[in-house]
XYZ file of C-alpha atoms in Angstrom:
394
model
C -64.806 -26.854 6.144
C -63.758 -23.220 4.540
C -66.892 -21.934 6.183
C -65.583 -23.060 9.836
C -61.985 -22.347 9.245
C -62.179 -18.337 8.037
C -63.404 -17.562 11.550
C -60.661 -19.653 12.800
C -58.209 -17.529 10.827
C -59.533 -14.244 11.146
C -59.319 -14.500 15.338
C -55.473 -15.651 14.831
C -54.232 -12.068 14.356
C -56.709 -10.236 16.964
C -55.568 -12.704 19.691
C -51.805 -12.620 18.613
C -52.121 -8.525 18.613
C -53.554 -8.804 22.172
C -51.059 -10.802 23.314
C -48.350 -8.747 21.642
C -49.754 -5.798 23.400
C -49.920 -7.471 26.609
C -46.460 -8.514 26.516
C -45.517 -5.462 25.706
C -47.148 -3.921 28.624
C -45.348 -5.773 31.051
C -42.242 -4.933 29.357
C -42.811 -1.074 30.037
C -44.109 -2.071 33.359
C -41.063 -3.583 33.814
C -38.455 -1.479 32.209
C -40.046 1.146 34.817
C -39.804 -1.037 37.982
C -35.897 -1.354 37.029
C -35.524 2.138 37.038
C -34.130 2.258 33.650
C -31.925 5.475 32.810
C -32.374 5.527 29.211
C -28.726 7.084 29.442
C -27.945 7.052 25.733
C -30.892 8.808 24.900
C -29.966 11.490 27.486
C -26.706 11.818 25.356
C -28.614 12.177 22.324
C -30.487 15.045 23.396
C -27.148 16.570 25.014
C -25.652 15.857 21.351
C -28.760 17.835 19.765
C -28.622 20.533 22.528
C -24.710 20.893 21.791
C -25.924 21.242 17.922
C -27.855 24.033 18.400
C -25.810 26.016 20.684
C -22.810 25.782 18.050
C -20.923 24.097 20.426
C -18.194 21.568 20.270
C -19.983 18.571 19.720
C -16.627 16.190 20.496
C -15.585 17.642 23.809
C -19.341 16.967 25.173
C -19.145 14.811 28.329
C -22.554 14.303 29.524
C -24.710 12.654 31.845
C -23.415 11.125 35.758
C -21.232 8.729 33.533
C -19.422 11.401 31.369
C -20.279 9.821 28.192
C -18.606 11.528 24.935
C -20.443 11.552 21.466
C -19.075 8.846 19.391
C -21.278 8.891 16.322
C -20.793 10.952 12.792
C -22.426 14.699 13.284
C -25.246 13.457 10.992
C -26.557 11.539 13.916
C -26.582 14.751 16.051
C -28.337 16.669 13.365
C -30.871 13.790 13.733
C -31.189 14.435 17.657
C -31.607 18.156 17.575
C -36.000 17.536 17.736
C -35.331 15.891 21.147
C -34.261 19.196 22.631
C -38.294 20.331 22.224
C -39.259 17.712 24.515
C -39.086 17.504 28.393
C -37.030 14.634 30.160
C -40.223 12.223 31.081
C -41.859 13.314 27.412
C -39.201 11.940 25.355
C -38.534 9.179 27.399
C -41.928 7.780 26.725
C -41.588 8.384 23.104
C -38.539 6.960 22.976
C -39.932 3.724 24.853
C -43.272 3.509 22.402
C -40.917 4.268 19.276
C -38.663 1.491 20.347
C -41.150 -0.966 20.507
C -43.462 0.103 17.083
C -39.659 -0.499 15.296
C -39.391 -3.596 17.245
C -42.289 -4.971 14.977
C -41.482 -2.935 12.009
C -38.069 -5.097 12.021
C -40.064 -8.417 12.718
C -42.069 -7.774 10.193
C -39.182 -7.188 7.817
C -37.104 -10.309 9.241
C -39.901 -12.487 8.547
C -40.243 -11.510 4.442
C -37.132 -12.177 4.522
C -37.605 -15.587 5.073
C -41.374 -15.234 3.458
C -43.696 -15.884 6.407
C -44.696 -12.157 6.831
C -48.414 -13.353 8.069
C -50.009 -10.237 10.252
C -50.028 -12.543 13.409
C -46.901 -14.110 13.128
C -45.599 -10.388 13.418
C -47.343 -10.178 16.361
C -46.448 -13.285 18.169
C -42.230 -12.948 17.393
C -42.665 -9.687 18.491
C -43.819 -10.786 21.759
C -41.420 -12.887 22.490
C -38.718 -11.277 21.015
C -39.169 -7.672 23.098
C -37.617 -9.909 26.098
C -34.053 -10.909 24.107
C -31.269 -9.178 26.187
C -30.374 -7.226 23.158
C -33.680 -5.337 22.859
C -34.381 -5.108 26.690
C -30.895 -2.908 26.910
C -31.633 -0.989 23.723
C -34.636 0.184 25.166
C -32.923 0.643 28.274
C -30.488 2.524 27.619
C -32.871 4.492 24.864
C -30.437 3.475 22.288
C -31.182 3.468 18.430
C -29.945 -0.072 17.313
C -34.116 -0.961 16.189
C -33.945 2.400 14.056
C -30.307 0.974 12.104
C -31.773 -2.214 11.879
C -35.442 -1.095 9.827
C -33.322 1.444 8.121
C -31.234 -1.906 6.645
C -33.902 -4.358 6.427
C -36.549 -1.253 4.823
C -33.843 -1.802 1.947
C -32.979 -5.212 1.528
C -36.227 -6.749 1.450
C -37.209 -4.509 -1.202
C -36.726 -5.050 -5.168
C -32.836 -3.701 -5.992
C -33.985 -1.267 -8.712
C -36.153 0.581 -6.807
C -36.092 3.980 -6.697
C -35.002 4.079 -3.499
C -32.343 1.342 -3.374
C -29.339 1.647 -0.905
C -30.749 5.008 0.496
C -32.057 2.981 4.138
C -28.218 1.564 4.181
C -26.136 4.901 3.332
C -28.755 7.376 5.696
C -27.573 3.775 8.587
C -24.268 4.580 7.808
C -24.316 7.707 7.526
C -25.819 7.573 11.632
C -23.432 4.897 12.717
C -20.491 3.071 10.679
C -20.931 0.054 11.040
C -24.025 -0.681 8.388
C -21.628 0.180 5.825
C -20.593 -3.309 5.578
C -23.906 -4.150 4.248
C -22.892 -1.379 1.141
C -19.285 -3.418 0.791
C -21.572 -6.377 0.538
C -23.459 -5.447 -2.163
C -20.577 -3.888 -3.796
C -18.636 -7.077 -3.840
C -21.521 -9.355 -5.013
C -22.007 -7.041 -7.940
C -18.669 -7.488 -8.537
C -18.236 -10.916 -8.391
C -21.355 -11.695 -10.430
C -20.110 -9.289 -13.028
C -16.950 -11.626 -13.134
C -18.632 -14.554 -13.277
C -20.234 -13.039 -16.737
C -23.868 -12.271 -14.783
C -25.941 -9.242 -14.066
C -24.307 -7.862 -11.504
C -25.553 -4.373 -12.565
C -28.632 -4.760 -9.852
C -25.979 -4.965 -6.617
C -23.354 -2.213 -8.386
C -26.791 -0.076 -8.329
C -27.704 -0.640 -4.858
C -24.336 -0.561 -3.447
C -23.844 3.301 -5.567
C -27.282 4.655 -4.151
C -25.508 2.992 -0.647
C -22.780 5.368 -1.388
C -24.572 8.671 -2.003
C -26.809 8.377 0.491
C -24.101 8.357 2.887
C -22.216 11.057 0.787
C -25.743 13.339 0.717
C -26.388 12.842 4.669
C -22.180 13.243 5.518
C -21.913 16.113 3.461
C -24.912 17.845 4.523
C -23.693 17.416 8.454
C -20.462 18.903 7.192
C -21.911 22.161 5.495
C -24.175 22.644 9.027
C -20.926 21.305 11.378
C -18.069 22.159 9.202
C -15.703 22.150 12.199
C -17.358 18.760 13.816
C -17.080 16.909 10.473
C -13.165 17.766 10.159
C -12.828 16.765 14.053
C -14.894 13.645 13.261
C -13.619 12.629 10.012
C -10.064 13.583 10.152
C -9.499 11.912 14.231
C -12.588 10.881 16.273
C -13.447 7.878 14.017
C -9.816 6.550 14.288
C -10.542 6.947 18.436
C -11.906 4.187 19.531
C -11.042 3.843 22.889
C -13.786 6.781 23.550
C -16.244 4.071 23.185
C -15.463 2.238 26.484
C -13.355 -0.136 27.801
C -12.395 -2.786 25.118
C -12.799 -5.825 27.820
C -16.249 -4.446 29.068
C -18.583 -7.739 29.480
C -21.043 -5.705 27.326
C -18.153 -5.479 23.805
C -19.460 -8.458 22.220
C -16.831 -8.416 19.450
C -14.158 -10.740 18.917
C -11.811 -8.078 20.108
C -13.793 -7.513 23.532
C -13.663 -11.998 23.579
C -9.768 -11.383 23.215
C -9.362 -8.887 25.711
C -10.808 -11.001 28.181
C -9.213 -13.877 27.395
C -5.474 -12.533 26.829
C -5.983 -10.734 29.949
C -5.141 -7.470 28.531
C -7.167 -4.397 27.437
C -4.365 -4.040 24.053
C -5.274 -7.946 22.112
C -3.882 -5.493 19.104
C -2.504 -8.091 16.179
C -4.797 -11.007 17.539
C -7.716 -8.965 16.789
C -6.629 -7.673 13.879
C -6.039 -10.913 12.468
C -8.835 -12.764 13.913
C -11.320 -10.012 12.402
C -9.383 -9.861 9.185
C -10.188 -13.751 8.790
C -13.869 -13.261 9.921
C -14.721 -10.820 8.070
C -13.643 -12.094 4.842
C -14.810 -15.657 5.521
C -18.299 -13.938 7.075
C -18.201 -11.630 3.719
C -17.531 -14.623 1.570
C -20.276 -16.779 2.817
C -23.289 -13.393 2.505
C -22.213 -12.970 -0.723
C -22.054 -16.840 -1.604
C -25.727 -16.570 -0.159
C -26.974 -13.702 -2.697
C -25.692 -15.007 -5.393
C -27.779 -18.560 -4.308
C -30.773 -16.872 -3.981
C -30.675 -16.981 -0.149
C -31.146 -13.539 0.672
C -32.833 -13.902 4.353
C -29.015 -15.966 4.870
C -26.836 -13.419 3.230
C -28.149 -10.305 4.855
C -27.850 -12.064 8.533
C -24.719 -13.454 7.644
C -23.366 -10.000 6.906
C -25.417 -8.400 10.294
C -23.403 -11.225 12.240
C -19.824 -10.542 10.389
C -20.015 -6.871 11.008
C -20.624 -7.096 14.781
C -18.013 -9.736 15.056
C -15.184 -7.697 13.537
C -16.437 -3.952 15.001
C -13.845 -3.012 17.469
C -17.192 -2.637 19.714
C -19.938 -4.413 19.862
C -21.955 -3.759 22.812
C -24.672 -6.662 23.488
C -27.669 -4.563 22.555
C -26.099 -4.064 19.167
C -27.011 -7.639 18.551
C -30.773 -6.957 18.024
C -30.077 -8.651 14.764
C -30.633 -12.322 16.806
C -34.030 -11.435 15.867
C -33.595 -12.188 12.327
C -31.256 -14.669 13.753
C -33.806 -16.924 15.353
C -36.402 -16.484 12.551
C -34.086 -17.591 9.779
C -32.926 -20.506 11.591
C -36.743 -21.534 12.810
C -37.238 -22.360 9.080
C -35.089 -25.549 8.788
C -35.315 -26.867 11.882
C -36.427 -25.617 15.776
C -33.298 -26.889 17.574
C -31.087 -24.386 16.429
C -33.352 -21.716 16.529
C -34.262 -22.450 20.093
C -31.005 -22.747 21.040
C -30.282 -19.544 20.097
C -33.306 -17.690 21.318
C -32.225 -19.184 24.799
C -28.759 -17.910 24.423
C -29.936 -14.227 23.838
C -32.720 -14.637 26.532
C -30.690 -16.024 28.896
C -28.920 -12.818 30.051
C -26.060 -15.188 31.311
C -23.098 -12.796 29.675
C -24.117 -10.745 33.027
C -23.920 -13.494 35.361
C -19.955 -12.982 35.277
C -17.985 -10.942 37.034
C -17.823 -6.962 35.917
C -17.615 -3.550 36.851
C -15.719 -0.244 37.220
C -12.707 -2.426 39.124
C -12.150 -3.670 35.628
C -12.510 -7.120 36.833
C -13.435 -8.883 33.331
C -9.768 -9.150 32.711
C -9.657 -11.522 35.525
C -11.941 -13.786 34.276
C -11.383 -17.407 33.818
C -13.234 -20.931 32.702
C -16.890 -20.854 32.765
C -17.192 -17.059 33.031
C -15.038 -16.132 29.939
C -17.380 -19.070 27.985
C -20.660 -16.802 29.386
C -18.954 -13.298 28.725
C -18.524 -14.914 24.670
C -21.801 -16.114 24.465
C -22.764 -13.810 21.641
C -19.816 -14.122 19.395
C -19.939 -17.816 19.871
C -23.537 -18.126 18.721
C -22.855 -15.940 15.700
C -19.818 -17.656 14.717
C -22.407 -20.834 15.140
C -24.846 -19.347 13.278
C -22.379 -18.172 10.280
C -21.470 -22.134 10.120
C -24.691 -23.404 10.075
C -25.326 -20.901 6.840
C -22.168 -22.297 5.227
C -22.888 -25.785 5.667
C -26.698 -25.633 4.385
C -25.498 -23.458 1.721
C -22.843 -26.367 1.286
C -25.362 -28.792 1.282
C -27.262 -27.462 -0.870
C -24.828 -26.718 -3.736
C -23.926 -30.481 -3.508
C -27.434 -31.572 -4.556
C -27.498 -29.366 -7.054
């Protein structure tokens, strides 16, 4: 029997790598036929060009749409190489880089959940290179796949490593909103500490975390000492230069408030919606680490920090990846539901545009336009109860 089955197993991961590759061929095919315009990645570049002309990297408007920069200056230092590449040039490397993260963050999702087998890899990331999330990311030539390895690179790792919290601080330090994952750690070392346990492996990871981000915020400041004060001391507390809070696209609670108040301004309702979220979402990671249940904890903290970001557009929510894999591993329901939710592309089948018409929106379009802070708010219950469960059978 072993002698028949090895040949069995060794053609698995060739034919899952062929299909991966095929899938992922019609994907570029595809991505090309729409015409994407890769129009974040144009600001990028205009960021990096802005960098190196000592310009002022916060007045920038750029591209037909007369996008601003919204990110920390470390980011732009990041961009400045895409200035040494023409338009169709980076473009493609921005495509083929998207998609070898794509796996990279598969591959990470699944040892999370320990089923990192070569052609598994290869067969979620087929499938999951269609999820609206990831089609827009590499769309728009955004960097959500980068944020999301740069996490991931660190959490599936042992916590004293050398290297622990540096993938989470250098996220941060790119784009806020991994810093959550730091205040997670922070507060399960913390509580374990309290509890009279070794918390000292979390209070490590979440201090690397924090100089990390120091090192890479500090270093944009010595090369953009202007840009850092602009940054730091008004542009982060802007964040109506993102876009427009009711935008189909924010998939935060405050963009699911907007549209269903009606009004661009859901001010104390969000406030107090995300101040419950993200201290029951918080809660329930940190519940999770201190179970064991890492793969549950670092999702459930992903999940909390979209839902309580003032934006979250929908290809921010590349972490349904993880998503679906986690919940694939107690039962297929759930985890198909989901995958169908962030295939579906339904949150575009409502009415939107530049007439602002998503604050008209009513019924069955305002349940489509939530679709992705209703299945995370699912998916953070379905944690707490098996986390429940399980803590009553212990």
């Amino acid at each position: 029997m072993t002698v028949i089955a090895l040949p069995r197993v060794r053609r698995r991961a060739p034919v899952a790598l062929g299909a991966c590759l095929l899938s992922f061929a019609v994907f570029w095919w595809a991505q090309r036929a729409a015409h994407v315009s890769m129009i974040d990645l144009m600001v990028y570049r205009a960021e990096g060009e802005t960098v190196r002309a000592g310009g002022d990297l916060y007045a920038l408007r750029t591209t037909e749409a007369h996008l601003p920069t919204t990110y920390p200056p470390f980011a732009a230092l990041l961009f400045t190489p895409l200035t040494l590449l023409d338009t169709s040039t980076m473009r493609t490397v921005a495509t083929a880089g998207n998609l070898a993260l794509l796996v990279v963050f598969v591959a990470f999702s699944l040892r999370l959940v320990d089923h990192a087998r070569v052609e598994g890899v290869w067969w979620a990331s087929a499938v999951a290179v269609w999820c609206e999330p990831v089609w827009t990311t590499v769309r728009y030539g955004q960097i959500n796949l980068l944020l999301g390895v740069l996490v991931l690179w660190d959490l599936t790792r042992r916590p004293w490593h050398r290297w622990a919290g540096v993938g989470i601080g250098l996220a941060a330090a790119i784009k806020l909103t991994p810093a959550l994952f730091a205040v997670f750690l922070l507060v399960t070392g913390v509580v374990a500490r309290a509890r009279q346990g070794p918390g000292g492996p979390w209070l490590r990871h979440a201090r690397g975390a924090a100089v990390a981000f120091a090192g890479a915020t500090l270093l944009a400041a010595s090369v953009l000492p202007y840009d850092s004060w602009h940054f730091w001391g008004r542009m982060v507390f802007e964040t109506g230069r993102v876009g427009l809070v009711e935008d189909t696209a924010n998939q935060s609670l405050r963009g699911v408030l907007a549209r269903l108040l009606h009004t661009a301004r859901p001010g104390l309702w969000w406030i107090a919606s995300a101040a419950v979220a993200g201290s029951l979402g918080l809660a329930l990671a940190v519940a999770a680490e201190l179970r064991g249940r890492r793969a549950y904890a670092v999702a459930a903290c992903a999940v909390t920090a979209l839902l309580i970001s003032p934006v979250s557009w929908s290809h921010h929510w590349v972490w349904c990846v993880p998503m679906v894999l986690i919940l694939g591993t107690r039962g297929r329901a759930a985890a198909v539901g989901t995958a169908l939710v962030f295939c579906s592309y339904a949150l575009w089948w409502v009415p939107h545009g530049p007439r602002r018409l998503e604050l008209h929106q009513t019924g069955a379009q305002l349940t489509l336009s939530a679709l992705y802070e209703g299945a995370g708010l699912v998916f953070l219950t379905l944690i707490g109860v098996r986390l429940w469960r399980t803590n009553r059978t212990v």
